[in-house]
Tab-separated table of C-alpha atoms in Angstrom:
chain	number	residue	atom	x	y	z
A	1	LYS	CA	-7.011	4.747	12.947
A	2	MET	CA	-4.866	5.970	10.192
A	3	ILE	CA	-3.116	2.984	8.505
A	4	VAL	CA	-1.621	3.858	5.127
A	5	ALA	CA	-0.545	1.039	2.689
A	6	ILE	CA	2.512	1.289	0.576
A	7	PRO	CA	3.176	-1.246	-2.030
A	8	SER	CA	6.941	-2.173	-1.626
A	9	VAL	CA	9.501	-4.366	-3.558
A	10	GLU	CA	11.180	-5.648	-0.461
A	11	ASN	CA	10.201	-5.839	3.056
A	12	ASN	CA	12.360	-3.199	4.452
A	13	ILE	CA	12.023	0.684	4.790
A	14	ASP	CA	14.739	1.453	2.351
A	15	SER	CA	12.891	-0.647	-0.485
A	16	LEU	CA	11.925	1.134	-3.467
A	17	ILE	CA	8.048	1.364	-3.928
A	18	ASP	CA	6.440	-1.208	-5.980
A	19	GLU	CA	4.943	0.259	-9.307
A	20	ARG	CA	2.465	-2.606	-9.432
A	21	PHE	CA	-0.267	-2.040	-6.769
A	22	ALA	CA	-2.246	-5.349	-6.612
A	23	ARG	CA	0.555	-7.423	-7.701
A	24	CYS	CA	3.417	-5.796	-5.503
A	25	GLN	CA	5.448	-8.135	-3.507
A	26	PHE	CA	4.974	-6.547	-0.121
A	27	PHE	CA	2.787	-3.762	1.537
A	28	CYS	CA	4.225	-1.580	4.001
A	29	LEU	CA	1.383	-0.770	6.567
A	30	TYR	CA	2.203	2.489	8.419
A	31	ASN	CA	0.346	3.751	11.363
A	32	MET	CA	0.478	7.404	11.241
A	33	LYS	CA	-0.580	7.719	15.001
A	34	THR	CA	1.940	5.389	16.540
A	35	LYS	CA	4.605	5.916	13.832
A	36	GLU	CA	5.218	2.111	13.615
A	37	PHE	CA	5.193	0.242	10.316
A	38	ASP	CA	4.854	-3.409	9.584
A	39	PHE	CA	5.485	-5.409	6.280
A	40	THR	CA	2.985	-7.942	5.013
A	41	GLU	CA	3.512	-10.210	1.972
A	42	ASN	CA	1.014	-9.946	-0.717
A	43	ASP	CA	-0.181	-13.400	-1.085
A	44	TYR	CA	-2.469	-12.469	-3.854
A	45	ARG	CA	0.201	-11.184	-6.421
A	46	ASN	CA	0.338	-14.414	-8.357
A	47	GLY	CA	-3.534	-14.834	-8.898
A	48	SER	CA	-4.773	-15.414	-12.319
A	49	GLY	CA	-7.639	-12.605	-12.195
A	50	GLY	CA	-9.432	-10.554	-9.737
A	51	VAL	CA	-6.351	-9.674	-7.791
A	52	GLY	CA	-7.235	-5.842	-7.385
A	53	PRO	CA	-10.437	-6.423	-5.547
A	54	LYS	CA	-9.010	-9.212	-3.379
A	55	VAL	CA	-6.133	-7.030	-2.264
A	56	VAL	CA	-8.191	-4.129	-1.438
A	57	GLU	CA	-10.487	-6.351	0.799
A	58	PHE	CA	-7.300	-7.607	2.474
A	59	LEU	CA	-5.927	-3.999	3.014
A	60	ALA	CA	-9.543	-3.031	4.475
A	61	ASN	CA	-9.520	-5.855	6.869
A	62	LYS	CA	-6.054	-4.645	8.056
A	63	GLY	CA	-7.729	-1.164	8.809
A	64	VAL	CA	-5.965	0.647	5.977
A	65	SER	CA	-7.572	4.058	5.335
A	66	GLU	CA	-5.249	5.297	2.678
A	67	VAL	CA	-3.168	3.735	-0.071
A	68	TYR	CA	-0.140	5.429	-1.698
A	69	ALA	CA	0.571	4.088	-5.279
A	70	THR	CA	2.004	4.977	-8.541
A	71	GLU	CA	-1.157	3.698	-10.206
A	72	VAL	CA	-4.250	1.609	-9.211
A	73	GLY	CA	-6.201	-0.431	-11.695
A	74	PRO	CA	-9.811	0.368	-12.285
A	75	LYS	CA	-11.509	-2.525	-10.646
A	76	ALA	CA	-9.410	-1.948	-7.310
A	77	GLN	CA	-9.969	1.738	-7.608
A	78	LYS	CA	-13.725	1.136	-7.686
A	79	ILE	CA	-13.690	-0.949	-4.447
A	80	LEU	CA	-11.343	1.481	-2.750
A	81	ASP	CA	-13.845	4.133	-3.439
A	82	MET	CA	-16.608	1.964	-2.151
A	83	LEU	CA	-14.772	1.282	1.070
A	84	ASN	CA	-13.861	4.811	1.502
A	85	ILE	CA	-10.191	4.154	1.225
A	86	ARG	CA	-8.514	7.233	-0.292
A	87	THR	CA	-5.869	6.844	-2.935
A	88	LYS	CA	-2.857	9.080	-3.319
A	89	LEU	CA	-0.809	8.622	-6.400
A	90	ILE	CA	2.786	9.226	-6.032
A	91	ASP	CA	5.939	9.472	-8.291
A	92	THR	CA	7.904	6.210	-9.143
A	93	GLY	CA	11.421	5.739	-8.243
A	94	GLN	CA	11.009	6.653	-4.417
A	95	THR	CA	11.769	4.407	-1.215
A	96	VAL	CA	9.139	3.537	1.423
A	97	LYS	CA	11.080	5.633	3.761
A	98	GLN	CA	10.689	8.799	1.529
A	99	ILE	CA	7.103	8.285	1.454
A	100	ILE	CA	6.721	7.671	5.183
A	101	THR	CA	8.937	10.702	5.750
A	102	ASN	CA	6.750	12.960	3.377
A	103	ILE	CA	3.428	11.966	4.905
A	104	SER	CA	4.643	12.248	8.583
A	105	LYS	CA	5.352	15.917	8.106
């Protein structure tokens, strides 16, 4: 299963990507096989600490195999690496739709 997580400001495909990985508003979960996407709210974003690892665990439980983000904190990155979830760093100012279009080519 190839599910990609993209941090998003709003829960729609025209939304800008959220520059805060662990504290983003939403994640767009894009299935590269079926070309379907789903938005899920990030319930951990307002946590006081240890947000990165919790978010990574949440994404892992959703079957995510790759994360596209403008930056990822060191704690989150360590767990992503441990779980063999690949991280692709992307430029800011793009929409979720642009990312999906680029990775679908």
